[in-house]
mmCIF file of C-alpha atoms in Angstrom:
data_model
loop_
_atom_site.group_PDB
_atom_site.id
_atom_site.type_symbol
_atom_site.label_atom_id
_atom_site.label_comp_id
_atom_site.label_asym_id
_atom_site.label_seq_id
_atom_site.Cartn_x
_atom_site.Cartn_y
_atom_site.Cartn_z
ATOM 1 C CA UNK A 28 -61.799 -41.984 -3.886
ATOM 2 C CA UNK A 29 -60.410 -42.300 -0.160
ATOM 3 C CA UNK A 30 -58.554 -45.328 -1.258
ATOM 4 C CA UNK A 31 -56.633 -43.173 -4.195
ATOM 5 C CA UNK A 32 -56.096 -40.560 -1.640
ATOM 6 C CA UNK A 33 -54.814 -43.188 0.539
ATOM 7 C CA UNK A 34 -52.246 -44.721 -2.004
ATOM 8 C CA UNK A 35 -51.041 -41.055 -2.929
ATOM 9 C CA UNK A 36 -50.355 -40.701 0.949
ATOM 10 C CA UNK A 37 -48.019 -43.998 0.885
ATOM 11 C CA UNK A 38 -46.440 -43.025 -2.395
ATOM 12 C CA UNK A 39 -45.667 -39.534 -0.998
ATOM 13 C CA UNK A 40 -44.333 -41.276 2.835
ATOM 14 C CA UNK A 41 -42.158 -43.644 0.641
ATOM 15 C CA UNK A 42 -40.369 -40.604 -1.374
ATOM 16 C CA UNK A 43 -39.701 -38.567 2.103
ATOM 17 C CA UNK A 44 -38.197 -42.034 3.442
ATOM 18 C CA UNK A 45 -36.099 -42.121 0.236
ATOM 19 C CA UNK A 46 -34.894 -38.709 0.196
ATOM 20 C CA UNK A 47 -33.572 -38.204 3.955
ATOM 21 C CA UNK A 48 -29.923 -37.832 3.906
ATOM 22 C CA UNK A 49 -29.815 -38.175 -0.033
ATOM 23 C CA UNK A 50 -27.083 -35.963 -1.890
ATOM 24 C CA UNK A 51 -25.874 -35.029 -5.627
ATOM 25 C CA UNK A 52 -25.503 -38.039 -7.600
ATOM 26 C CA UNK A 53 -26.839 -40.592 -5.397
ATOM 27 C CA UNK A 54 -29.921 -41.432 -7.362
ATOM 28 C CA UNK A 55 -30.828 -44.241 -10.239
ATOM 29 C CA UNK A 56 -33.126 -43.810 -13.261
ATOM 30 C CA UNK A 57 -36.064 -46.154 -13.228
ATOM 31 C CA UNK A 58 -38.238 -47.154 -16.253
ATOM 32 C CA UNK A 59 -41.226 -46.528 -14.097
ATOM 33 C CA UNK A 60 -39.947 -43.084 -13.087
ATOM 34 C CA UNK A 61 -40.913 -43.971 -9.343
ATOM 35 C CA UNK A 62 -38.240 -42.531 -6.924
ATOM 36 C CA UNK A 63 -35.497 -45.540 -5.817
ATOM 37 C CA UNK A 64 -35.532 -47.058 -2.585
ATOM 38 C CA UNK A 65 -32.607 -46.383 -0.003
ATOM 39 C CA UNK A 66 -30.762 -50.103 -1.377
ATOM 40 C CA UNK A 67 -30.711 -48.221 -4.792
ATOM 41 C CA UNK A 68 -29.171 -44.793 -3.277
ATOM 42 C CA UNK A 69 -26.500 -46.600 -1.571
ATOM 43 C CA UNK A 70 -25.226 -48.078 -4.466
ATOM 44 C CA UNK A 71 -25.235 -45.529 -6.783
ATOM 45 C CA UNK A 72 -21.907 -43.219 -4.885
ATOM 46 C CA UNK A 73 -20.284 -46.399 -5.454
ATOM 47 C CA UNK A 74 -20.990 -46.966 -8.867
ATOM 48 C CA UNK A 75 -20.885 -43.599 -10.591
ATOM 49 C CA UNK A 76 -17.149 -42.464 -9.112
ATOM 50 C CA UNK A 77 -15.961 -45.570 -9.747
ATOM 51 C CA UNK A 78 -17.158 -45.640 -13.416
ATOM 52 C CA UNK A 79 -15.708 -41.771 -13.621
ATOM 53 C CA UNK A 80 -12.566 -43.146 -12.477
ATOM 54 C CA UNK A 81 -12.093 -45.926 -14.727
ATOM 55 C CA UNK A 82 -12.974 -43.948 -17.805
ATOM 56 C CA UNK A 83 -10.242 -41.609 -16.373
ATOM 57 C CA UNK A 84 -7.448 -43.818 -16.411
ATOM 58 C CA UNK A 85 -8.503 -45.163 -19.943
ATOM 59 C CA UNK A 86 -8.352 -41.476 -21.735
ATOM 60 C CA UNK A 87 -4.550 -41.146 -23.661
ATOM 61 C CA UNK A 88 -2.332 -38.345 -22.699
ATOM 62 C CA UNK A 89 -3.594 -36.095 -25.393
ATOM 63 C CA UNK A 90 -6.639 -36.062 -24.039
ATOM 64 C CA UNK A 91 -6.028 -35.442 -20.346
ATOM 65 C CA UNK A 92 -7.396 -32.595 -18.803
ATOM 66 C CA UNK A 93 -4.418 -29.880 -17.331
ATOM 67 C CA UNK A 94 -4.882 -26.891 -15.998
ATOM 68 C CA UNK A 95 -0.887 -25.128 -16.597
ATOM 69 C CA UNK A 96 0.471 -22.145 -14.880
ATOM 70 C CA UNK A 97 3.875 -20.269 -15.156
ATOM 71 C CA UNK A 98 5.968 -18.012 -13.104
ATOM 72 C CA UNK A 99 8.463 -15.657 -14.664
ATOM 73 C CA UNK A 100 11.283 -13.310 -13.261
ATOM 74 C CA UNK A 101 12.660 -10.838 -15.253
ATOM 75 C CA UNK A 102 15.041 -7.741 -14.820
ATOM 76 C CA UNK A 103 14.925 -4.573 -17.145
ATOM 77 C CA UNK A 104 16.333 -1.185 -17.352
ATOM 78 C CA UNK A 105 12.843 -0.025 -17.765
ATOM 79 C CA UNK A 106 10.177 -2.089 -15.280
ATOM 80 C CA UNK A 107 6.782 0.110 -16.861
ATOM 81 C CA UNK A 108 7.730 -0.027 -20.705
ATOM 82 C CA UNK A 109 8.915 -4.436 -20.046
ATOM 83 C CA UNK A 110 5.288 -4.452 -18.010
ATOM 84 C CA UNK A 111 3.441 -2.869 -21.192
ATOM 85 C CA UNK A 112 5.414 -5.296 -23.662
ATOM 86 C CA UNK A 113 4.252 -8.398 -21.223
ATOM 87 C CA UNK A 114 0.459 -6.966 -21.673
ATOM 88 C CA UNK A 115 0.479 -6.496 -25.580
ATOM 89 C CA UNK A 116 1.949 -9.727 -25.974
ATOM 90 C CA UNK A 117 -1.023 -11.852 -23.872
ATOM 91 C CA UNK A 118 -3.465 -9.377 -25.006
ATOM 92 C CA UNK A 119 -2.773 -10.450 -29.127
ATOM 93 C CA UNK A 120 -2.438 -14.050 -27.781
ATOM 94 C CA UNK A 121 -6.201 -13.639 -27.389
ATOM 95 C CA UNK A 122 -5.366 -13.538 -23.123
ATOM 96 C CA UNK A 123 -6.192 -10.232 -20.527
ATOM 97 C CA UNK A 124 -4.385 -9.281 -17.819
ATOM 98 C CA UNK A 125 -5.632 -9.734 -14.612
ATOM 99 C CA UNK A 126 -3.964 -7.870 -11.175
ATOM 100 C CA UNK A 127 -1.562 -5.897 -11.797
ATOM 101 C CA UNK A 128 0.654 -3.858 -9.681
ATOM 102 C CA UNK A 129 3.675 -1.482 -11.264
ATOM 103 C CA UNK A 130 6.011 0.748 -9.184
ATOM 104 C CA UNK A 131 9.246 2.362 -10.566
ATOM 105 C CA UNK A 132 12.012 -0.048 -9.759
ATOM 106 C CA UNK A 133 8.914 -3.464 -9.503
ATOM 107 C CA UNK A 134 5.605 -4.837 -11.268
ATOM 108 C CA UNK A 135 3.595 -7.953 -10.558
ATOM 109 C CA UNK A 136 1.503 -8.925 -13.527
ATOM 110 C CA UNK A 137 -0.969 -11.878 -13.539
ATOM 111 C CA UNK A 138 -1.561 -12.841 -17.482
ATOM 112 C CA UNK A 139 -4.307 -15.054 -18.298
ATOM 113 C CA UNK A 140 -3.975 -16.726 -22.094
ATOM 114 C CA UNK A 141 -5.010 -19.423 -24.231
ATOM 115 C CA UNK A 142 -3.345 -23.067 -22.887
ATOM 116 C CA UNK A 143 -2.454 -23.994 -26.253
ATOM 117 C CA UNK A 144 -0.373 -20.385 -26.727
ATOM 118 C CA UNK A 145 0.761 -20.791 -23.390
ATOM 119 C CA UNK A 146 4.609 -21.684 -24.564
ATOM 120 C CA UNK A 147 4.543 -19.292 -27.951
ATOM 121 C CA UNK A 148 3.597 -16.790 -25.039
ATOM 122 C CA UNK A 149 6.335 -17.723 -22.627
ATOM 123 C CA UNK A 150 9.337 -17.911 -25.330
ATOM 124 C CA UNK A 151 7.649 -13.893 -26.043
ATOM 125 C CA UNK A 152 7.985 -12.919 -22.361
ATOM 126 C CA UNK A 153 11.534 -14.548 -21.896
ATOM 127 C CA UNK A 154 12.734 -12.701 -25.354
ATOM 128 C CA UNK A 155 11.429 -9.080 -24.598
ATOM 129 C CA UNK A 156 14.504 -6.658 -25.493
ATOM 130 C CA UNK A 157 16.545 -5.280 -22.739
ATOM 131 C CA UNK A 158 15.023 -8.036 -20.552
ATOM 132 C CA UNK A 159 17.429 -10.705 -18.242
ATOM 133 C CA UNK A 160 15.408 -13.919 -17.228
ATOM 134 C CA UNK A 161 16.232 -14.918 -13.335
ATOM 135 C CA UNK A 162 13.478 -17.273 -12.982
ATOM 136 C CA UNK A 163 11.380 -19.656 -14.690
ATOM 137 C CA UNK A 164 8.870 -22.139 -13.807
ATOM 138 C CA UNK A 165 6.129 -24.338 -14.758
ATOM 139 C CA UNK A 166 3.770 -26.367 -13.667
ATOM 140 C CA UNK A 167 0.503 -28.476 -14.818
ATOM 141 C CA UNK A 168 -2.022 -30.416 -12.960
ATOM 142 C CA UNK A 169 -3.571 -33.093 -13.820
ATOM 143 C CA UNK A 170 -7.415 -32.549 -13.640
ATOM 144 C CA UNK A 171 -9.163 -35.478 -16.246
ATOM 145 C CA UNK A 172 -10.609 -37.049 -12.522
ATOM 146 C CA UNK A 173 -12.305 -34.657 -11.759
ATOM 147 C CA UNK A 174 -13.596 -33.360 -14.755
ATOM 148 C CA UNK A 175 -14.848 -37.098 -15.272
ATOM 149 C CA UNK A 176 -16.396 -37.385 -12.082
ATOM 150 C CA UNK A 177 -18.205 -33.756 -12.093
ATOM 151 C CA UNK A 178 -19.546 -34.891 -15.116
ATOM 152 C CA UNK A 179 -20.625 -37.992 -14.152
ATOM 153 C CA UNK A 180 -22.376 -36.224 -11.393
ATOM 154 C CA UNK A 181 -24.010 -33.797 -13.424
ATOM 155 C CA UNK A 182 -25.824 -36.875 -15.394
ATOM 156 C CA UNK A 183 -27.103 -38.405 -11.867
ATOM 157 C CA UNK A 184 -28.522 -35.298 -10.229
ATOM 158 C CA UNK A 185 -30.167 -34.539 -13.798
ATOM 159 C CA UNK A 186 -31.992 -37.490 -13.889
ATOM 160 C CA UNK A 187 -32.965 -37.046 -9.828
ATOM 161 C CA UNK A 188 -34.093 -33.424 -10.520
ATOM 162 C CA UNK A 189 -36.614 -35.111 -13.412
ATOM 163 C CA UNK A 190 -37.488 -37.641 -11.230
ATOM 164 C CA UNK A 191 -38.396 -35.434 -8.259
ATOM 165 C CA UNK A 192 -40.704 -32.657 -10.999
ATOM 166 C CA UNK A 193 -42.422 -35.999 -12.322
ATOM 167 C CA UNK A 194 -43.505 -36.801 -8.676
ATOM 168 C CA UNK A 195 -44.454 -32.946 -8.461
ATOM 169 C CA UNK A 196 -46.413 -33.464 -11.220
ATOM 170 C CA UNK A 197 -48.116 -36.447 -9.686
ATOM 171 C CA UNK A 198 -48.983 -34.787 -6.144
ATOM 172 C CA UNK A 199 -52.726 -33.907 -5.558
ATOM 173 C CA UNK A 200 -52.316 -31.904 -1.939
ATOM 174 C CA UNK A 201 -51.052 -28.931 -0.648
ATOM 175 C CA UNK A 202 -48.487 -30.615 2.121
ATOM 176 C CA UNK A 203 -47.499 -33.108 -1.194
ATOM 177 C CA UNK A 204 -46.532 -30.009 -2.722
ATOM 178 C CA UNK A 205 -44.939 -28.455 -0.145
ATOM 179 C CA UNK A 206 -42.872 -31.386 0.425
ATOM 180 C CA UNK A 207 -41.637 -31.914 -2.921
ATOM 181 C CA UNK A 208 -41.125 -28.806 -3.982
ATOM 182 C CA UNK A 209 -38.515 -28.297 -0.855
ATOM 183 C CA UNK A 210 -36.951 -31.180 -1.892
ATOM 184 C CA UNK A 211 -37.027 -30.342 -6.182
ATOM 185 C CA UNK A 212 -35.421 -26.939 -4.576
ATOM 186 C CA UNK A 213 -32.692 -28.260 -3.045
ATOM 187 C CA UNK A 214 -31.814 -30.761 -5.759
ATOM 188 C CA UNK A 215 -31.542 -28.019 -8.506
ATOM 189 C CA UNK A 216 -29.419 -26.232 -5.963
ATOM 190 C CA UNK A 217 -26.873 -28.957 -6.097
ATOM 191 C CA UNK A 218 -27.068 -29.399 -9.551
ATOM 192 C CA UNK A 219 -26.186 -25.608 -9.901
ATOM 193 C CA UNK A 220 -23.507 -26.096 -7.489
ATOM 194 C CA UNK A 221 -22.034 -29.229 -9.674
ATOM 195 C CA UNK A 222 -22.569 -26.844 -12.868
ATOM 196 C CA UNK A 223 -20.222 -23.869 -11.498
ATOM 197 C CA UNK A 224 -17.816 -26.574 -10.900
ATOM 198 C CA UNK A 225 -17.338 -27.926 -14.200
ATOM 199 C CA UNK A 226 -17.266 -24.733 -15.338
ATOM 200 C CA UNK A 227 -14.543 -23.674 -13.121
ATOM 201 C CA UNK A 228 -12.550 -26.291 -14.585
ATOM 202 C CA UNK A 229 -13.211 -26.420 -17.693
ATOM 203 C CA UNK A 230 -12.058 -22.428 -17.406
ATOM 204 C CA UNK A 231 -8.882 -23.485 -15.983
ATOM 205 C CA UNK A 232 -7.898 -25.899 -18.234
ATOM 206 C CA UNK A 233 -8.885 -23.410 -21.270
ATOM 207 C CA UNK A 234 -7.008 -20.698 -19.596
ATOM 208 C CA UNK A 235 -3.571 -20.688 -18.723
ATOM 209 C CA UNK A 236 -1.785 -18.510 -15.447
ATOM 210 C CA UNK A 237 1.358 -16.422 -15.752
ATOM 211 C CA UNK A 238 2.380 -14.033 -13.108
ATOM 212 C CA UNK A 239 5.183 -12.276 -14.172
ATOM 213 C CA UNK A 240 7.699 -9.954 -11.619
ATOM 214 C CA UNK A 241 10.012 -7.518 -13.366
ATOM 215 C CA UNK A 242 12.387 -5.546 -11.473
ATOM 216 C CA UNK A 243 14.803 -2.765 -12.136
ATOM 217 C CA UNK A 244 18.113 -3.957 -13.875
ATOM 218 C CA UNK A 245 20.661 -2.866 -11.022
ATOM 219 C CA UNK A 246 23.032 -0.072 -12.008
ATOM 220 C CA UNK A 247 26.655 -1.667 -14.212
ATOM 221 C CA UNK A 248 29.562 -1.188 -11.695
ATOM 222 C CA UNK A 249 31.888 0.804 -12.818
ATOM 223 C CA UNK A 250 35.960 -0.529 -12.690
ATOM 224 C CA UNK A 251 38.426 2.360 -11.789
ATOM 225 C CA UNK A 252 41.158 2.810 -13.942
ATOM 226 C CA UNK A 253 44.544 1.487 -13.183
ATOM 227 C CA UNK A 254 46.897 4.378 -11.356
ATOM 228 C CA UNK A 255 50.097 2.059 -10.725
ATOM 229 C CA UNK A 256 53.379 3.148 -13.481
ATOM 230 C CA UNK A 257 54.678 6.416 -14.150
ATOM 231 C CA UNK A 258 51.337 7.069 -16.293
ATOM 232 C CA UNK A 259 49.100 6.412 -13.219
ATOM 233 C CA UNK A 260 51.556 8.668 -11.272
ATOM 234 C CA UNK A 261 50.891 11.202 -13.672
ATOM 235 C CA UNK A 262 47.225 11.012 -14.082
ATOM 236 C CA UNK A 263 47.287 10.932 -10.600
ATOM 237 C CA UNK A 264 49.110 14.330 -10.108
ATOM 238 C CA UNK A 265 47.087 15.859 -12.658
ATOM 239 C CA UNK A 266 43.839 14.874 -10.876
ATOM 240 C CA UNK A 267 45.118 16.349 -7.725
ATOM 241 C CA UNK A 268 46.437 19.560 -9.452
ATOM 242 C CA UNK A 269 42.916 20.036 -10.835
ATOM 243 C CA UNK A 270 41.374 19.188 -7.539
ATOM 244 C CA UNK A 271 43.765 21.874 -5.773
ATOM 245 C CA UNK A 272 42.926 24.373 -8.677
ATOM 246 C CA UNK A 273 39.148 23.664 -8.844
ATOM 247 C CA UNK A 274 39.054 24.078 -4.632
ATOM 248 C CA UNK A 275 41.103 27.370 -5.174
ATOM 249 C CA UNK A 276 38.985 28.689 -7.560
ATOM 250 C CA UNK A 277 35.866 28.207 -5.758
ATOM 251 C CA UNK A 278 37.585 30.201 -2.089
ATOM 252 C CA UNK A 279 38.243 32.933 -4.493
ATOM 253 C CA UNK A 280 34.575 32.767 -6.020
ATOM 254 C CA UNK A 281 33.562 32.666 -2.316
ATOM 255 C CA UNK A 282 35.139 35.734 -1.564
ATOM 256 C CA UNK A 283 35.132 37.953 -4.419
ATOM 257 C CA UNK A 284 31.508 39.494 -3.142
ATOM 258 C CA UNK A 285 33.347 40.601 -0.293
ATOM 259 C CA UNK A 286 36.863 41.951 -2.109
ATOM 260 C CA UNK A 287 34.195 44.293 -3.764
ATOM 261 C CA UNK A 288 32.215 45.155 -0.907
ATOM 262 C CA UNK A 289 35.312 46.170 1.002
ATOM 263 C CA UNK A 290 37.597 46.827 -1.975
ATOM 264 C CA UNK A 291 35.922 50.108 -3.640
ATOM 265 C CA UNK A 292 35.329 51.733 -0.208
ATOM 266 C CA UNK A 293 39.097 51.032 0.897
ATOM 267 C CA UNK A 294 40.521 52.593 -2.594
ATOM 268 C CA UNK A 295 38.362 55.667 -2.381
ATOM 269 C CA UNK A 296 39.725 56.449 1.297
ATOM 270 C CA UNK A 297 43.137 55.754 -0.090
ATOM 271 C CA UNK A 298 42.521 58.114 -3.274
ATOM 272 C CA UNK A 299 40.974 60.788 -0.520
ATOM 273 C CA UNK A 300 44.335 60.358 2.198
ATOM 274 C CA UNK A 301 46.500 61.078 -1.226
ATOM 275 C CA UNK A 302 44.825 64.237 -2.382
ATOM 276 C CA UNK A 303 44.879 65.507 1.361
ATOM 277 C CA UNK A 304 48.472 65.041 1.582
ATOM 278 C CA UNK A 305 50.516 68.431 1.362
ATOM 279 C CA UNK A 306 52.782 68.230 -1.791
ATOM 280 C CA UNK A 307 56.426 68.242 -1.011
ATOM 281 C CA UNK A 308 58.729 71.410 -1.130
ATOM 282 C CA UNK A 309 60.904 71.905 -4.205
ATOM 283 C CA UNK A 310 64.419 72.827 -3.800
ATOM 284 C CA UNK A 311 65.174 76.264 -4.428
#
């Protein structure tokens, strides 16, 4: 019995020896199941990226992994209803909008929509009535690499997280336990880690970015007419004598209030003087 408690010690010193200053997809599978030695760890950060890679370079274009993103300009006589346009059209490509920011004369849209709409969705945007495209771009990056090699990763640090719950399984003391399951924790941590990752990508790749800017279509200017000839002359004249009129008219508007105020009291006083006045004598 002390000699099985014995071996179970060893076994237990030889994983904490393996596992110092292990991380995510360092590990090999055994047939045995018993945890690999540090010679084995070493060689597996070598192996597994460089197998990632290679499968990498050997996918065809069709296949390779992009995450594409777009930036439009636009100008429109009316920024809020060309903003509401831009969201029906990503919403019925199956897309949302994401921040958004709309003033009067400006709006800042980001649209999130399907990759494989993304150009049906950007000939939409750049054909919206009343609209005047004054920027385009595009852009996609190339992520099959990494996809490749967070995958590849996922595989290795499954296999170490089964490999560290078989040992679990195998431990018969408390501070076996305790050690193990510290270990198992932080493991399954990184493999949690490596799972938000791929998801992350494999989000942007399904998802394509648009931010769209609209701003208010500036006002047309307008060309004055041409006032050289005798028919400028004229229109001229006739501009000015409406001008003169129009400015007379208004100083007589101005001070009709007081030609009343002062007018009705100056006629009655005048009216009054004539009735006072003797008549004149008549001949005889």
């Amino acid at each position: 019995m002390r000699s099985r408690r014995m071996a179970g010690l060893v076994l237990v010193l030889g994983v904490a020896s393996g596992l110092v200053g292990c991380t995510a997809g360092q590990g090999t599978a055994t047939s045995s199941g018993a945890y690999p030695g540090p010679a084995a760890k070493q060689a597996a950060p070598e192996s597994a990226p460089g197998q990632a890679a290679a499968v990498a370079a050997g996918q065809p274009a069709s296949e390779r992994k992009l995450v594409r993103t777009a930036k439009i300009g636009l100008t429109a006589p009316d920024v809020e209803a060309a903003a509401g346009q831009a969201r029906q059209i990503a919403v019925a490509a199956g897309g949302f909008t994401g921040s958004e920011r709309t003033q009067s004369d400006s709006a800042s849209l980001t649209l999130s929509v399907p990759a494989d709409k993304l150009d049906a969705v950007l000939g939409q945007l750049t054909s919206v009535p009343g609209t005047t495209v004054t920027s385009r771009e595009q852009t996609a990056q190339d992520v099959t690499d990494q996809t490749v090699d967070v995958e590849a990763r996922l595989a290795t640090q499954r296999a170490s997280v089964e490999r560290v719950r078989a040992l679990l399984a195998r431990a018969t003391s408390v501070s076996e336990i305790t050690s193990i399951e510290g270990e198992l924790t932080s493991r399954e941590s990184d493999l949690e880690s490596l799972q938000r990752r791929r998801d992350s990508l494999a989000g942007s790749v399904a998802m394509s970015t648009v931010t769209l800017t609209v701003m208010a279509a500036a006002a047309p200017v307008v060309t004055p007419p041409d006032r050289s000839g005798f028919l400028g002359g004229l229109a001229g004249g006739w501009d000015a004598f409406l001008g003169f009129g129009g400015g007379l008219l208004t100083v007589v508007g101005a001070l009709a209030p007081f030609l009343l105020l002062l007018g009705v009291p100056a006629a009655a006083v005048v009216w009054w003087l004539r009735r006072r006045r003797p008549a004149p004598a008549t001949p005889e």
